[in-house]
CSV table of C-alpha atoms in Angstrom, one decimal:
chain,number,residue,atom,x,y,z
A,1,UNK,CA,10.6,12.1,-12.8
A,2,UNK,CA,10.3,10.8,-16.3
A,3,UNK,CA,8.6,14.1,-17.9
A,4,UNK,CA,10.3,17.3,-18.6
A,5,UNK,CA,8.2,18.9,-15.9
A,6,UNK,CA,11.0,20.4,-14.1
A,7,UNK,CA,11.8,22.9,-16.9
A,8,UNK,CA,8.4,24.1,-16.7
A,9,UNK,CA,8.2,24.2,-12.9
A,10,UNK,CA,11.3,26.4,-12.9
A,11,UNK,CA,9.7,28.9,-15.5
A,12,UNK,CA,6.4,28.9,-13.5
A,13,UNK,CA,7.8,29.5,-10.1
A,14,UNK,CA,9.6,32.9,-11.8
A,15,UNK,CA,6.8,33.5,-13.9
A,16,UNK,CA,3.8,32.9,-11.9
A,17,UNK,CA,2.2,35.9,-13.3
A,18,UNK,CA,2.5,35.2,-17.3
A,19,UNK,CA,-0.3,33.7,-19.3
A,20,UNK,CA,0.4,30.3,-20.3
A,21,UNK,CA,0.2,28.7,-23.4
A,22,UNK,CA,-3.1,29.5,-25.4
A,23,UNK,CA,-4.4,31.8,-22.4
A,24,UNK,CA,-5.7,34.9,-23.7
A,25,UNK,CA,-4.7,38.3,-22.2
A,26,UNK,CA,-6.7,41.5,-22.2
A,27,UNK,CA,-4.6,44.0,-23.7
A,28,UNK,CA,-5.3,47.8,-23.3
A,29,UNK,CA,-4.8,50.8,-25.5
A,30,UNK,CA,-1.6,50.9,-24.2
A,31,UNK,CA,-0.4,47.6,-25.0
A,32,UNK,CA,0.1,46.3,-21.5
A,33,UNK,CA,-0.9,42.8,-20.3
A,34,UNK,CA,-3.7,43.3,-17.4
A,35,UNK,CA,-2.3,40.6,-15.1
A,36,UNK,CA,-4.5,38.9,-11.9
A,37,UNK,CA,-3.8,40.6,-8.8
A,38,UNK,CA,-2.7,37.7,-7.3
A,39,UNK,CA,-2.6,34.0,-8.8
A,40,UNK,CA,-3.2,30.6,-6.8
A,41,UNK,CA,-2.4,27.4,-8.2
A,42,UNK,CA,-4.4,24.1,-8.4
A,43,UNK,CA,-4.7,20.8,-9.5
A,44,UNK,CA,-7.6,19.3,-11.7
A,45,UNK,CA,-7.6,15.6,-11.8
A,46,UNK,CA,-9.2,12.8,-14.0
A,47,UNK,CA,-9.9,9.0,-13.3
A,48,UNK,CA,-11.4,6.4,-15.1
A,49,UNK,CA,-10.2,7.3,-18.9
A,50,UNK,CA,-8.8,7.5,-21.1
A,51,UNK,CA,-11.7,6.9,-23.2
A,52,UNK,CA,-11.8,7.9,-26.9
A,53,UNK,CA,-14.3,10.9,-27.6
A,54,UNK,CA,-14.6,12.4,-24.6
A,55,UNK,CA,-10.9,12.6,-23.4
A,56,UNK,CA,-9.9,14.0,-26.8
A,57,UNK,CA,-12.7,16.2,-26.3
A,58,UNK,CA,-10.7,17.3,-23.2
A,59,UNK,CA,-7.4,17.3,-23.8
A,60,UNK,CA,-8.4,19.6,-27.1
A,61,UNK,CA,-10.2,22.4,-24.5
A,62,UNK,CA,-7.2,21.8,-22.0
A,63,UNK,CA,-4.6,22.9,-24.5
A,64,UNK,CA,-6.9,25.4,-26.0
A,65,UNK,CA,-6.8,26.7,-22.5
A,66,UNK,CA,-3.2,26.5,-21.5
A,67,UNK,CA,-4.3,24.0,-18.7
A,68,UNK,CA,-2.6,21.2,-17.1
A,69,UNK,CA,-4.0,18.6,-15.2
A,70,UNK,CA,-2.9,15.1,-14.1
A,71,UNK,CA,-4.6,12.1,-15.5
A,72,UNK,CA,-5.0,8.8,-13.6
A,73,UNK,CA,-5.6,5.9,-15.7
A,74,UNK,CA,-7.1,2.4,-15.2
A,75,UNK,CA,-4.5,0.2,-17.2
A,76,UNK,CA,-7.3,-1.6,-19.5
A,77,UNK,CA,-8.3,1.8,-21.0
A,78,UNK,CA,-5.2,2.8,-21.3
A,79,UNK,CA,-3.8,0.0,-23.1
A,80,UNK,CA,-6.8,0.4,-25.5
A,81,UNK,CA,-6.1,4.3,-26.2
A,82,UNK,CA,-2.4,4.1,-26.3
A,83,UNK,CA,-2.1,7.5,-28.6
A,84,UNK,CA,-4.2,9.4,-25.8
A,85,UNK,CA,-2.1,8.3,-23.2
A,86,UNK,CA,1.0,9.6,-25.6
A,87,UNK,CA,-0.6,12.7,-26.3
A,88,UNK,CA,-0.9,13.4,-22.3
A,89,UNK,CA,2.5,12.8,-22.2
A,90,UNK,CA,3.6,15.2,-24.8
A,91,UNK,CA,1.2,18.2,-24.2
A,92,UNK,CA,2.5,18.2,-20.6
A,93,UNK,CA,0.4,16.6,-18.4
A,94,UNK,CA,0.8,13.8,-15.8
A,95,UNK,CA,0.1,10.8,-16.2
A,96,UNK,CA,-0.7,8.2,-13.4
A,97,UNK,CA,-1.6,4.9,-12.3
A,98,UNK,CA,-5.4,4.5,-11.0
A,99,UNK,CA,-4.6,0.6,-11.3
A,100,UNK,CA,-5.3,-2.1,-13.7
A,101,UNK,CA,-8.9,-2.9,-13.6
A,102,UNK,CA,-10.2,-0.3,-11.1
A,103,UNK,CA,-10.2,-3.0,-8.4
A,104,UNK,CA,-11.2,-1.9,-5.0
A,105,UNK,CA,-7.4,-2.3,-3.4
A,106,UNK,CA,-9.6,-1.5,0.5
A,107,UNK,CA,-10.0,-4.7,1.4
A,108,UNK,CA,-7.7,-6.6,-0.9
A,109,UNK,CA,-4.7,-8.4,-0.2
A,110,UNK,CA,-0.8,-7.5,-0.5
A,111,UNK,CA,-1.0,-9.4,-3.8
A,112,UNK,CA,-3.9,-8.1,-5.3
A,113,UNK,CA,-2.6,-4.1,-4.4
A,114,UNK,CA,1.1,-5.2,-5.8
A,115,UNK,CA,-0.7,-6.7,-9.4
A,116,UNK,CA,-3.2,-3.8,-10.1
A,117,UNK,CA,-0.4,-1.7,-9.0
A,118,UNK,CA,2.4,-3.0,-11.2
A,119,UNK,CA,0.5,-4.0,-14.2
A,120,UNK,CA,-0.6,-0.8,-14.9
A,121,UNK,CA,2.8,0.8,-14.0
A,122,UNK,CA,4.4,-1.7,-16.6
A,123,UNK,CA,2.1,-0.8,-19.6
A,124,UNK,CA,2.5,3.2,-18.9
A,125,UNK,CA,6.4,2.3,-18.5
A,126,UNK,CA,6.6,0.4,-21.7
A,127,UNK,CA,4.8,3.1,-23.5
A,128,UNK,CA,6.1,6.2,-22.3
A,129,UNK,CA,9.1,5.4,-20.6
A,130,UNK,CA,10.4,5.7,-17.3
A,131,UNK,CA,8.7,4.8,-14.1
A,132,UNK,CA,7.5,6.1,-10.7
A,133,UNK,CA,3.4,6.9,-11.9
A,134,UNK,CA,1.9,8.0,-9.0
A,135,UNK,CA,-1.2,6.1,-7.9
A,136,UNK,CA,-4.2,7.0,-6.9
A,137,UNK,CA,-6.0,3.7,-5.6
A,138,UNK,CA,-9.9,4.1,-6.5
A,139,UNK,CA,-12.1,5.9,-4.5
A,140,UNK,CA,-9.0,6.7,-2.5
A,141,UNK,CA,-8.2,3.9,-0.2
A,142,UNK,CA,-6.5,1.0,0.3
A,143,UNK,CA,-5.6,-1.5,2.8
A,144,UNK,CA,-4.3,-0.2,5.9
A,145,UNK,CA,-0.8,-1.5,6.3
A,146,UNK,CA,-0.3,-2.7,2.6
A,147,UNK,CA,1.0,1.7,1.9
A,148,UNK,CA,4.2,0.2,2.5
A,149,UNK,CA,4.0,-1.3,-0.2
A,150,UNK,CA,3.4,1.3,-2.4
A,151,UNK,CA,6.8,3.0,-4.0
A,152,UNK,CA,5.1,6.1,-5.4
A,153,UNK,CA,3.3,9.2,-3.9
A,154,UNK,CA,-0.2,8.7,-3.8
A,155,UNK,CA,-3.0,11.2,-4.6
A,156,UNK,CA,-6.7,11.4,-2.9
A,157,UNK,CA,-8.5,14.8,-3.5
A,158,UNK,CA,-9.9,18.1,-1.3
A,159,UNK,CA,-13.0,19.2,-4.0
A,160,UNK,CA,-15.5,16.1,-5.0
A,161,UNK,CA,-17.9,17.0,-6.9
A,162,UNK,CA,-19.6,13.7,-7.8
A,163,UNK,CA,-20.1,14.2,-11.3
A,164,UNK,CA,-20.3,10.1,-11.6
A,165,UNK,CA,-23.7,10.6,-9.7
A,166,UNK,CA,-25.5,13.6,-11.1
A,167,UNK,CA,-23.9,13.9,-14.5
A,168,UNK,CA,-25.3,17.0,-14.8
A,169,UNK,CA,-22.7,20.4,-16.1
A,170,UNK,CA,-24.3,22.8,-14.1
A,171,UNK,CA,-24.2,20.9,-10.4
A,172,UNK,CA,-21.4,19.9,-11.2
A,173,UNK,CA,-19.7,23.3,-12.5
A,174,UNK,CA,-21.5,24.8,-8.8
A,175,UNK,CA,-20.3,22.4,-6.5
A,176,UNK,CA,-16.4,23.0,-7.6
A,177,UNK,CA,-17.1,26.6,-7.4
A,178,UNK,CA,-18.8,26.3,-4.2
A,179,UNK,CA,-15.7,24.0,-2.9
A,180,UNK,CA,-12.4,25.0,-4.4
A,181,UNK,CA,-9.9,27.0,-2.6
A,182,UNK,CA,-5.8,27.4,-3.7
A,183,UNK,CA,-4.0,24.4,-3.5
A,184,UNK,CA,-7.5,22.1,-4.0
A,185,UNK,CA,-6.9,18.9,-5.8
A,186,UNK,CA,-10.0,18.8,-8.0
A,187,UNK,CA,-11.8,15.2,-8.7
A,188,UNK,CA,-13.4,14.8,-12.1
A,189,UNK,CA,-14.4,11.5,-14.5
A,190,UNK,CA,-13.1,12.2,-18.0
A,191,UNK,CA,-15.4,9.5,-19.3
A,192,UNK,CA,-18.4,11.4,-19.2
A,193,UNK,CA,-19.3,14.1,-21.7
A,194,UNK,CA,-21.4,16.2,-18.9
A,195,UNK,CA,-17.5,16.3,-16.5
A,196,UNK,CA,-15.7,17.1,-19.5
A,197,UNK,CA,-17.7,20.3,-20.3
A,198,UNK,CA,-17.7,21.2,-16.7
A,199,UNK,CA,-13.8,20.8,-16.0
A,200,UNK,CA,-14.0,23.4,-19.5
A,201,UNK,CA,-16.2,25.6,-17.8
A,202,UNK,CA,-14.5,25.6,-13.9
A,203,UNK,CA,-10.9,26.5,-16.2
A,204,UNK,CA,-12.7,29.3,-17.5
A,205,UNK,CA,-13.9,30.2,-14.5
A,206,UNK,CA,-11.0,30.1,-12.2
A,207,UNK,CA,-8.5,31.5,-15.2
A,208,UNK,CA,-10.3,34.5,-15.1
A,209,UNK,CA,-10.3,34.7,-11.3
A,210,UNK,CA,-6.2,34.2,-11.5
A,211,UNK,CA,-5.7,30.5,-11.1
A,212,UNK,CA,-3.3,28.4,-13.0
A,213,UNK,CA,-4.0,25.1,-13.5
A,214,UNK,CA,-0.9,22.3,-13.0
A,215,UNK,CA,0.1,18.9,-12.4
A,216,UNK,CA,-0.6,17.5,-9.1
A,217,UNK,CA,3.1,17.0,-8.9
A,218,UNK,CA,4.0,20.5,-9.6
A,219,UNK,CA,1.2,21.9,-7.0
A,220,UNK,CA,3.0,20.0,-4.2
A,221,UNK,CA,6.2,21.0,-5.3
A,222,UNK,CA,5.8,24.8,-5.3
A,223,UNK,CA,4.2,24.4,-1.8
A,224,UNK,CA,7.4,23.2,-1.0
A,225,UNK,CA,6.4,19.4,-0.3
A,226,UNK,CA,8.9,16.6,-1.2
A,227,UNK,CA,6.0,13.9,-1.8
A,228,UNK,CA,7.1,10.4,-0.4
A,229,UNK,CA,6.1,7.1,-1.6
A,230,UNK,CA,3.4,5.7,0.0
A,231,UNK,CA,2.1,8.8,1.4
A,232,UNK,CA,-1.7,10.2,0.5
A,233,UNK,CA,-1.5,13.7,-0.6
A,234,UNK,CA,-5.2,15.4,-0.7
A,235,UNK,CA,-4.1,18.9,-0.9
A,236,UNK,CA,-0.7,21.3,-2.3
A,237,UNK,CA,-0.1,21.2,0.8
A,238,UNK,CA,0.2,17.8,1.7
């Protein structure tokens, strides 16, 4: 894969139990780290963005945090925020495809899947380098038969929250809560201000209970998953 991910993946695996970047530590009289009994791993996702204020707005409380998270991006946004896309890219997240226009691909032909598909591929490609963005098609389907199509792994979710319907921190902070398990693949909308300031307040949350937060790709691979293209993964483990 075109980020450096595999570097990190190799430090995590043998350092599961270290705070990551920017994650503070309580530290005793005696100068020891107090470490989480036991850490679990999960994925927090975004679709929709990038949009201006409020993905900034995230992307500054991710790093603050030490979280990672994997972004899917309809290609018109993207191509308007380039320098968010960039700055996914180079504080370690992943970046993927959630199509062009945030066309509906159930339903739509072989054509229409391959051009939402590979437009948005080509702009994330020409920008970042490399290729291979995994998809996630919007609201997680597509046409049966046309997944053969598809030459990336694709991602659906296990905790939906529905932030896009109440918009409201709190239910939205409680229903994750109330959902998430190790290995959950976490669905949030980073284009609203109230999902922003609950995927800040669910990191909080689950850092403190011993979760880290990674890439989707890097939650399947430590569950020992080899993702295949054209296959819908909704969990870390498969």
């Amino acid at each position: 894969m075109r980020k450096q991910w595999l570097l990190a993946l190799t430090a995590l695996a043998a350092l599961a139990l270290l705070a990551r970047p920017g994650e503070r530590q309580a530290v005793p009289a005696d100068g020891t780290a107090e470490l989480a009994a036991e850490t679990h791993y999960i994925a927090l996702t975004f679709d929709d963005g990038p949009r201006h204020d409020t993905t900034a707005r995230l992307l500054d409380g991710l790093r603050q945090r030490g979280a990672s998270a994997t972004f899917f991006l309809v290609g018109e946004q993207a191509q308007a925020n380039p320098e968010l896309v960039e700055r996914m890219e180079a504080e370690g997240h992943q970046v993927g495809n959630h199509t062009w226009s945030h066309v509906r691909l159930e339903g739509a032909s072989r054509e229409a899947v391959a051009e939402e598909v590979a437009r948005t591929e080509a702009f994330l490609s020409q920008l970042l380098g490399g290729n291979g963005y995994w998809l996630r098609p919007p609201y997680g389907l597509i046409t049966a038969g046309t997944e053969n199509q598809i030459t990336v792994p694709m991602v659906k979710w296990s905790v939906d929250p529905r932030d896009w319907e109440s918009r409201n921190t709190a239910k939205v902070v409680q229903a994750v809560l109330e959902a998430v398990r190790p290995n959950s693949i976490i669905l949030l909308h980073d284009i609203y201000p109230t999902s922003v300031e609950a995927a800040l307040q669910v990191v909080d949350t689950l850092q403190a209970q011993g979760y880290v937060f990674v890439t989707v790709e890097e939650l399947l691979y430590l569950n020992g998953v080899r993702p295949q293209p054209g296959v819908m993964y909704r969990t870390g483990k498969g």
